[in-house]
């Protein structure tokens, strides 16, 4: 019989619990929205095995120049699961054994 383990879930929840204190200082609805957007980007990148720093750097470099307001479909190339992301955004190191599913 297999035993249920929650190590993976606990490891993913820890950054959320830690960041909760920082969110107390988002004293406006726009600040809270911005925190939510950033947290979603980071966790989506992690879920797709991306290097979060390199992915955010790529987004912040490409977004101002890609004319996404005129052609929203170009955003598809920047999504965390896109095959068109540069190799530098891919995770280069292995996850810890306890975090593997």
Short mmCIF file of C-alpha atoms in Angstrom, two decimals:
data_model
loop_
_atom_site.label_atom_id
_atom_site.label_comp_id
_atom_site.label_asym_id
_atom_site.label_seq_id
_atom_site.Cartn_x
_atom_site.Cartn_y
_atom_site.Cartn_z
CA UNK A 1 0.00 0.00 0.00
CA UNK A 2 1.35 3.43 -0.92
CA UNK A 3 1.54 6.12 1.69
CA UNK A 4 0.36 9.62 0.95
CA UNK A 5 3.08 12.23 1.26
CA UNK A 6 2.71 15.96 1.24
CA UNK A 7 6.39 17.04 1.10
CA UNK A 8 5.97 18.38 -2.42
CA UNK A 9 2.89 20.41 -1.45
CA UNK A 10 4.50 21.76 1.70
CA UNK A 11 7.62 22.80 -0.22
CA UNK A 12 5.45 24.69 -2.73
CA UNK A 13 3.36 26.41 -0.06
CA UNK A 14 6.32 27.63 2.01
CA UNK A 15 7.16 30.64 -0.25
CA UNK A 16 3.50 31.66 -0.14
CA UNK A 17 3.42 31.57 3.65
CA UNK A 18 6.70 33.48 3.85
CA UNK A 19 5.55 36.14 1.39
CA UNK A 20 2.29 36.65 3.26
CA UNK A 21 4.03 39.03 5.67
CA UNK A 22 5.30 41.15 2.80
CA UNK A 23 1.80 41.40 1.35
CA UNK A 24 0.58 43.13 4.48
CA UNK A 25 2.32 46.22 3.12
CA UNK A 26 0.35 46.21 -0.15
CA UNK A 27 -1.82 48.98 1.19
CA UNK A 28 -3.77 49.67 -2.00
CA UNK A 29 -5.86 47.40 -4.23
CA UNK A 30 -3.47 48.10 -7.12
CA UNK A 31 -0.51 47.05 -4.97
CA UNK A 32 -2.28 43.84 -3.98
CA UNK A 33 -3.12 43.15 -7.62
CA UNK A 34 0.51 43.70 -8.64
CA UNK A 35 1.66 41.28 -5.92
CA UNK A 36 -0.81 38.69 -7.19
CA UNK A 37 0.38 39.06 -10.78
CA UNK A 38 4.03 38.72 -9.77
CA UNK A 39 3.34 35.70 -7.56
CA UNK A 40 1.41 34.04 -10.40
CA UNK A 41 4.28 34.63 -12.84
CA UNK A 42 6.84 33.19 -10.43
CA UNK A 43 4.81 30.11 -9.54
CA UNK A 44 3.87 29.46 -13.18
CA UNK A 45 7.54 29.62 -14.13
CA UNK A 46 8.47 27.21 -11.34
CA UNK A 47 5.68 24.81 -12.32
CA UNK A 48 7.06 24.72 -15.87
CA UNK A 49 10.66 24.10 -14.74
CA UNK A 50 11.93 27.53 -15.74
CA UNK A 51 14.71 29.51 -14.13
CA UNK A 52 12.54 32.21 -12.54
CA UNK A 53 15.19 34.95 -12.68
CA UNK A 54 16.00 34.31 -16.36
CA UNK A 55 12.30 34.04 -17.26
CA UNK A 56 11.38 37.33 -15.58
CA UNK A 57 14.41 39.00 -17.15
CA UNK A 58 13.29 37.72 -20.56
CA UNK A 59 9.73 38.98 -20.00
CA UNK A 60 10.88 42.43 -18.89
CA UNK A 61 13.20 42.67 -21.89
CA UNK A 62 10.72 41.47 -24.52
CA UNK A 63 7.39 42.95 -23.39
CA UNK A 64 8.19 46.61 -24.14
CA UNK A 65 9.24 45.80 -27.71
CA UNK A 66 6.78 43.18 -28.95
CA UNK A 67 3.70 45.35 -29.76
CA UNK A 68 1.41 43.08 -27.74
CA UNK A 69 -1.29 45.77 -27.55
CA UNK A 70 -1.74 45.73 -31.34
CA UNK A 71 -1.28 41.96 -31.67
CA UNK A 72 -2.17 40.11 -28.44
CA UNK A 73 -1.26 36.72 -29.94
CA UNK A 74 2.47 37.48 -29.52
CA UNK A 75 2.00 37.00 -25.78
CA UNK A 76 1.57 33.26 -26.44
CA UNK A 77 5.32 33.11 -27.20
CA UNK A 78 6.11 34.44 -23.71
CA UNK A 79 3.93 32.11 -21.66
CA UNK A 80 5.82 29.75 -19.32
CA UNK A 81 4.81 26.63 -21.30
CA UNK A 82 5.81 28.08 -24.67
CA UNK A 83 8.31 26.03 -26.68
CA UNK A 84 9.62 29.30 -28.14
CA UNK A 85 11.25 30.51 -24.92
CA UNK A 86 15.04 30.77 -25.13
CA UNK A 87 17.12 27.97 -23.65
CA UNK A 88 18.51 30.28 -20.94
CA UNK A 89 15.04 30.32 -19.36
CA UNK A 90 15.05 26.54 -18.91
CA UNK A 91 16.09 25.09 -15.56
CA UNK A 92 19.67 23.88 -15.68
CA UNK A 93 19.87 22.12 -12.33
CA UNK A 94 17.99 19.15 -10.97
CA UNK A 95 15.38 19.48 -8.29
CA UNK A 96 15.93 18.03 -4.87
CA UNK A 97 14.74 14.45 -4.52
CA UNK A 98 12.04 15.42 -2.05
CA UNK A 99 10.51 17.81 -4.60
CA UNK A 100 10.24 15.28 -7.44
CA UNK A 101 6.84 13.84 -8.02
#
